[in-house]
PDB file of C-alpha atoms and ligand atoms in Angstrom:
ATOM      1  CA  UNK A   1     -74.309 -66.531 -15.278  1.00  0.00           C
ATOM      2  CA  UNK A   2     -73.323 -69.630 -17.282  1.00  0.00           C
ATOM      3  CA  UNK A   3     -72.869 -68.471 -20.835  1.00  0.00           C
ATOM      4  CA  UNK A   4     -71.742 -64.593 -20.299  1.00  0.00           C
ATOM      5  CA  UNK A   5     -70.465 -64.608 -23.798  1.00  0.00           C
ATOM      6  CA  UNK A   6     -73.854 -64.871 -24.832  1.00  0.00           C
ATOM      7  CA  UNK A   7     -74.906 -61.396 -24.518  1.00  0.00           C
ATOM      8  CA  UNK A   8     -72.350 -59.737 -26.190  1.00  0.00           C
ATOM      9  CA  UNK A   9     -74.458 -59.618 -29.703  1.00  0.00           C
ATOM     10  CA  UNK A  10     -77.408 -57.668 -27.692  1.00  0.00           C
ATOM     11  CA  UNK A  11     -74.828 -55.547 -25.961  1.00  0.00           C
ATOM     12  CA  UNK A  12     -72.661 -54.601 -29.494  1.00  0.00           C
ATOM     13  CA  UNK A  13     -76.312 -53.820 -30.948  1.00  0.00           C
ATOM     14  CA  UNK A  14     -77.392 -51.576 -28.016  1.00  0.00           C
ATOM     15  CA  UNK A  15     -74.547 -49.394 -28.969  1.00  0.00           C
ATOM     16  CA  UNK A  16     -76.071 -48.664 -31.615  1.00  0.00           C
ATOM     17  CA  UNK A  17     -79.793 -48.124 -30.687  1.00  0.00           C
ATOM     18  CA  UNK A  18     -81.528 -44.829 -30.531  1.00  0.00           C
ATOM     19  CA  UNK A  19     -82.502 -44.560 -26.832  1.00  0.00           C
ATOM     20  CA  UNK A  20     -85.732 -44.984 -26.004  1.00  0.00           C
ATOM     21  CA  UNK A  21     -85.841 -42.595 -23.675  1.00  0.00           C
ATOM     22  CA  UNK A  22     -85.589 -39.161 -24.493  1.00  0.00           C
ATOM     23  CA  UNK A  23     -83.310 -36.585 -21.272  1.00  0.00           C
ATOM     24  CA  UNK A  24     -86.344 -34.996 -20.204  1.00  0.00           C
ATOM     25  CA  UNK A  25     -86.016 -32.254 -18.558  1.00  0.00           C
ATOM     26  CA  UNK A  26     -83.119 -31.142 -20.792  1.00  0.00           C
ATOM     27  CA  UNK A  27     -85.077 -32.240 -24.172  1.00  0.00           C
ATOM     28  CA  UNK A  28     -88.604 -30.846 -24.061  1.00  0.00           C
ATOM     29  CA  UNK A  29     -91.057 -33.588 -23.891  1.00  0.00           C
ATOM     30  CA  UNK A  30     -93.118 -34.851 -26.985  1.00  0.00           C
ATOM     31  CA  UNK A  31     -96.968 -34.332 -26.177  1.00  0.00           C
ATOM     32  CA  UNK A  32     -99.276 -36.428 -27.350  1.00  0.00           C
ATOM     33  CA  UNK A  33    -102.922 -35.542 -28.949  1.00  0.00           C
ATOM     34  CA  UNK A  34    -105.377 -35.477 -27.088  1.00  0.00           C
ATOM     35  CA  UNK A  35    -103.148 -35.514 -23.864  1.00  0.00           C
ATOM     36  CA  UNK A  36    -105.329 -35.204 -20.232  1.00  0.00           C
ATOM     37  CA  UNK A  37    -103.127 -32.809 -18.923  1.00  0.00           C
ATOM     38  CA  UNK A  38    -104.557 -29.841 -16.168  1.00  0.00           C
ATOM     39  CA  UNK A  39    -107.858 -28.770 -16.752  1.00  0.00           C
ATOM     40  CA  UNK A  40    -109.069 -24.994 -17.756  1.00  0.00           C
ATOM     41  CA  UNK A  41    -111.798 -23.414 -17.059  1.00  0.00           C
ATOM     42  CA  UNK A  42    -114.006 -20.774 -19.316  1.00  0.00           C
ATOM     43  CA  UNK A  43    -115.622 -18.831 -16.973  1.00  0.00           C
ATOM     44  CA  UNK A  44    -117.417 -17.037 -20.235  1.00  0.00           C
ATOM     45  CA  UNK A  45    -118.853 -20.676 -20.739  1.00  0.00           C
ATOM     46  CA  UNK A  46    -119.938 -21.768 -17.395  1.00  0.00           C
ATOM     47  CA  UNK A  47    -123.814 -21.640 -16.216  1.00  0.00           C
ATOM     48  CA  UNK A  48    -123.228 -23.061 -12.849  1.00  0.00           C
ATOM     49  CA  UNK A  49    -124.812 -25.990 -13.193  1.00  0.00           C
ATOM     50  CA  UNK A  50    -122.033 -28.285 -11.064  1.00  0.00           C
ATOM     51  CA  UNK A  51    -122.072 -31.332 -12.756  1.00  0.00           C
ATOM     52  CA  UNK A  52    -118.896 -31.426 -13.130  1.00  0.00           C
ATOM     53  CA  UNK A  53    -118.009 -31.761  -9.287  1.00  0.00           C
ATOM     54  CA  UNK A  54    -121.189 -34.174  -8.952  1.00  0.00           C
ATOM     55  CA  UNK A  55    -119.315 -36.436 -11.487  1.00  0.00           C
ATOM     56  CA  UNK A  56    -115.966 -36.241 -10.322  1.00  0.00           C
ATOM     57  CA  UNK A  57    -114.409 -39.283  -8.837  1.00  0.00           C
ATOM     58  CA  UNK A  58    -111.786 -37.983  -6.727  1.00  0.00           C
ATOM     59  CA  UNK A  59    -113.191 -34.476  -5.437  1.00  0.00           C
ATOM     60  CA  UNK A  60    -110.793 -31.966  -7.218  1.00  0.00           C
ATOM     61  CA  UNK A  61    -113.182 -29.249  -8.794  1.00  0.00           C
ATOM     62  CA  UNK A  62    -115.475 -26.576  -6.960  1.00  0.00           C
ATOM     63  CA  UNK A  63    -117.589 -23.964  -9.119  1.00  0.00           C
ATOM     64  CA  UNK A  64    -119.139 -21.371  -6.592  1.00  0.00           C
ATOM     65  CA  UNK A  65    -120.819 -17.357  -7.910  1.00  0.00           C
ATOM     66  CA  UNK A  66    -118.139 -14.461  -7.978  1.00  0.00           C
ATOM     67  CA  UNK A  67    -119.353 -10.938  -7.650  1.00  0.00           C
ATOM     68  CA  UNK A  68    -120.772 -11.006 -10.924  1.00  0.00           C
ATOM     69  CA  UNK A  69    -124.712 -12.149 -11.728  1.00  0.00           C
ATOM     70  CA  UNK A  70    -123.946 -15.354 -13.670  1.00  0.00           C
ATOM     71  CA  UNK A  71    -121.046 -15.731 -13.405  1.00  0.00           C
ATOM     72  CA  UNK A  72    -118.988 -18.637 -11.441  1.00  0.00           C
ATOM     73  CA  UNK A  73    -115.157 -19.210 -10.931  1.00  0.00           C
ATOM     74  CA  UNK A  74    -113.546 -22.484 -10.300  1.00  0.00           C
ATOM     75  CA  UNK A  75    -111.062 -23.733  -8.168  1.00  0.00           C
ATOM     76  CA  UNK A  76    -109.145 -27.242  -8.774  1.00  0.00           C
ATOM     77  CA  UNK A  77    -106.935 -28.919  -6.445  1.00  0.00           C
ATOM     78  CA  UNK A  78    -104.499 -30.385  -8.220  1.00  0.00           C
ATOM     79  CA  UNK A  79    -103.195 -32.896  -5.856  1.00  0.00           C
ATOM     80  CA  UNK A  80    -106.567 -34.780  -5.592  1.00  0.00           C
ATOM     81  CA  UNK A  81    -107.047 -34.461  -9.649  1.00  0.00           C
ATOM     82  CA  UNK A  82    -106.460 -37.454 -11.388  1.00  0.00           C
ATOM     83  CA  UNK A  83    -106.421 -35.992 -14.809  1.00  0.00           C
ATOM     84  CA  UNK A  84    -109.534 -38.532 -16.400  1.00  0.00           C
ATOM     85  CA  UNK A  85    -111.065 -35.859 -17.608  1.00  0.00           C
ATOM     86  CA  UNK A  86    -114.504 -36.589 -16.415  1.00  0.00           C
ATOM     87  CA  UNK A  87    -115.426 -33.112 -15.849  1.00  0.00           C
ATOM     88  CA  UNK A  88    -114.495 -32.301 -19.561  1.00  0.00           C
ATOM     89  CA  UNK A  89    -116.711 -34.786 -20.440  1.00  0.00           C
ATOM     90  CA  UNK A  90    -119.642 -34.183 -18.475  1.00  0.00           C
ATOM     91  CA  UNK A  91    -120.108 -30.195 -18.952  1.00  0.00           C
ATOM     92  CA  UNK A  92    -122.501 -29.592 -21.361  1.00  0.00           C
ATOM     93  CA  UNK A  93    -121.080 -25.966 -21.924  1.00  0.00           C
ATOM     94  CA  UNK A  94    -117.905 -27.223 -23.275  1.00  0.00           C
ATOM     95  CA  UNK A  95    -116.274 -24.881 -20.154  1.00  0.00           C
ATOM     96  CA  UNK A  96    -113.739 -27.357 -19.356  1.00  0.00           C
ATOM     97  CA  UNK A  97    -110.681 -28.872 -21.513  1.00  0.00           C
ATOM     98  CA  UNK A  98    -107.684 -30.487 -20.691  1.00  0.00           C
ATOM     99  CA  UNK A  99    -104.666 -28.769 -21.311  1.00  0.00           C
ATOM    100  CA  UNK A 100    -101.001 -30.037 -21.829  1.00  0.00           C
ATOM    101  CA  UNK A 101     -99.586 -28.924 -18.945  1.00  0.00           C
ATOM    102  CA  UNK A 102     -98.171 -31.548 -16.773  1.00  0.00           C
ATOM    103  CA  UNK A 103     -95.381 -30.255 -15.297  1.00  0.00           C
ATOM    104  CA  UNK A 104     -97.263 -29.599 -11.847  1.00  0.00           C
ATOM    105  CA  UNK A 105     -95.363 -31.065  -8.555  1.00  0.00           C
ATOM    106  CA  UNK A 106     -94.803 -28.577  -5.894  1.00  0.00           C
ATOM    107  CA  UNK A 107     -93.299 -28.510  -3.045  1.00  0.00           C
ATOM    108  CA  UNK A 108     -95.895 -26.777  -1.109  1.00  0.00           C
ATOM    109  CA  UNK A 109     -99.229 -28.340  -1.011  1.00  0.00           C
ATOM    110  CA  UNK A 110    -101.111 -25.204  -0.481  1.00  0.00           C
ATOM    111  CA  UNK A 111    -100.009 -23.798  -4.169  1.00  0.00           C
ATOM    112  CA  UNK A 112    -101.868 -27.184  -5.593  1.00  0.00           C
ATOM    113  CA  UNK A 113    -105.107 -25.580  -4.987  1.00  0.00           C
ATOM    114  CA  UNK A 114    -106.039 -23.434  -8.200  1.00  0.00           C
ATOM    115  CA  UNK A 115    -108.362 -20.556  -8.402  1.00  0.00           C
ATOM    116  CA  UNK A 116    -109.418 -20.112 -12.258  1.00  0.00           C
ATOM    117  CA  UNK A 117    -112.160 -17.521 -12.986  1.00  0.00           C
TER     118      UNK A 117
HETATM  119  S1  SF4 B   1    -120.320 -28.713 -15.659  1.00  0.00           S
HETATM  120 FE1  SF4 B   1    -119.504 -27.042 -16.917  1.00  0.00          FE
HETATM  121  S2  SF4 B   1    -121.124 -25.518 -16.926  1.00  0.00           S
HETATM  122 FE2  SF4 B   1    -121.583 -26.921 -15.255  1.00  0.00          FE
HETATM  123  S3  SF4 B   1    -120.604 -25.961 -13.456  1.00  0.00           S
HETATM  124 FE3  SF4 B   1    -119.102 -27.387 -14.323  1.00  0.00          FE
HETATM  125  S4  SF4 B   1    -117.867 -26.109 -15.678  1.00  0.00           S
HETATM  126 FE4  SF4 B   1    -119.737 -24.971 -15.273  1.00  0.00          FE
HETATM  127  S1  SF4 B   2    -109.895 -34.399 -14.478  1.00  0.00           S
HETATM  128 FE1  SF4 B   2    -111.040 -35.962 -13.310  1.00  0.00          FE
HETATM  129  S2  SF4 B   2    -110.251 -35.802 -11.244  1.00  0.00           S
HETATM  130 FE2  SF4 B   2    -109.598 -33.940 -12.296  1.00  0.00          FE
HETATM  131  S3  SF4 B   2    -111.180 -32.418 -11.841  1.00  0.00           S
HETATM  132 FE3  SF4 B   2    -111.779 -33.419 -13.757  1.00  0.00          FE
HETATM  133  S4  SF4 B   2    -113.113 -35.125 -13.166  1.00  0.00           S
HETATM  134 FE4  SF4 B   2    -112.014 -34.450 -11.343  1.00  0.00          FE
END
């Protein structure tokens, strides 16, 4: 470095700064509206018509019947999901909405897959 001397201004001012990071986890992190987080499911909503898994990209959402005449239960795998929402988008029963919930690493793979009914 030829001219260390030069940095000392930015270094006395970034003592000073507010961080721009925030400690996450020990802060809680700030959300922002309208946030794609994990996607939920009103089964109350749902007619079964499946457009939602025709127009996802990446494979992550299956409706299929339950017991019940009419009504359908979804499962997502969260590891394929890439949280764009599509499925939101595309049900025209509103029976899909993404959430805030982010905080969804796991350790097993198996415990990705999500039943919601
Ligand atoms: S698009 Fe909506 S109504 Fe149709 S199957 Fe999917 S969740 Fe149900
Ligand atoms: S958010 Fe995107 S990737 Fe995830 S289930 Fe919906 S359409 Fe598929």
């Amino acid at each position: 470095m030829k001219h260390p001397g030069k940095m000392v201004p930015e270094v006395i001012k970034s003592l000073f700064k507010k961080p721009a990071t925030t400690s996450y986890p020990k802060e809680k992190a700030m959300i922002p509206k309208n946030f794609r987080g994990k996607i939920k499911f009103d089964s109350q909503a749902c007619i079964g018509c499946k457009i939602c898994m025709r127009d996802c990209p990446a494979k992550a959402v299956q409706i299929s019947p339950t017991d019940k005449e009419k009504v359908f239960k979804a499962k997502f795998y969260l590891d394929r999901c890439i949280y764009c929402a599509q499925c939101v988008d595309s049900c025209p029963r509103k029976a899909l909405k993404s959430s805030s919930e982010f905080e969804l690493a796991h350790y097993d793979r198996e415990k990705l897959e999500e039943d919601q009914e």
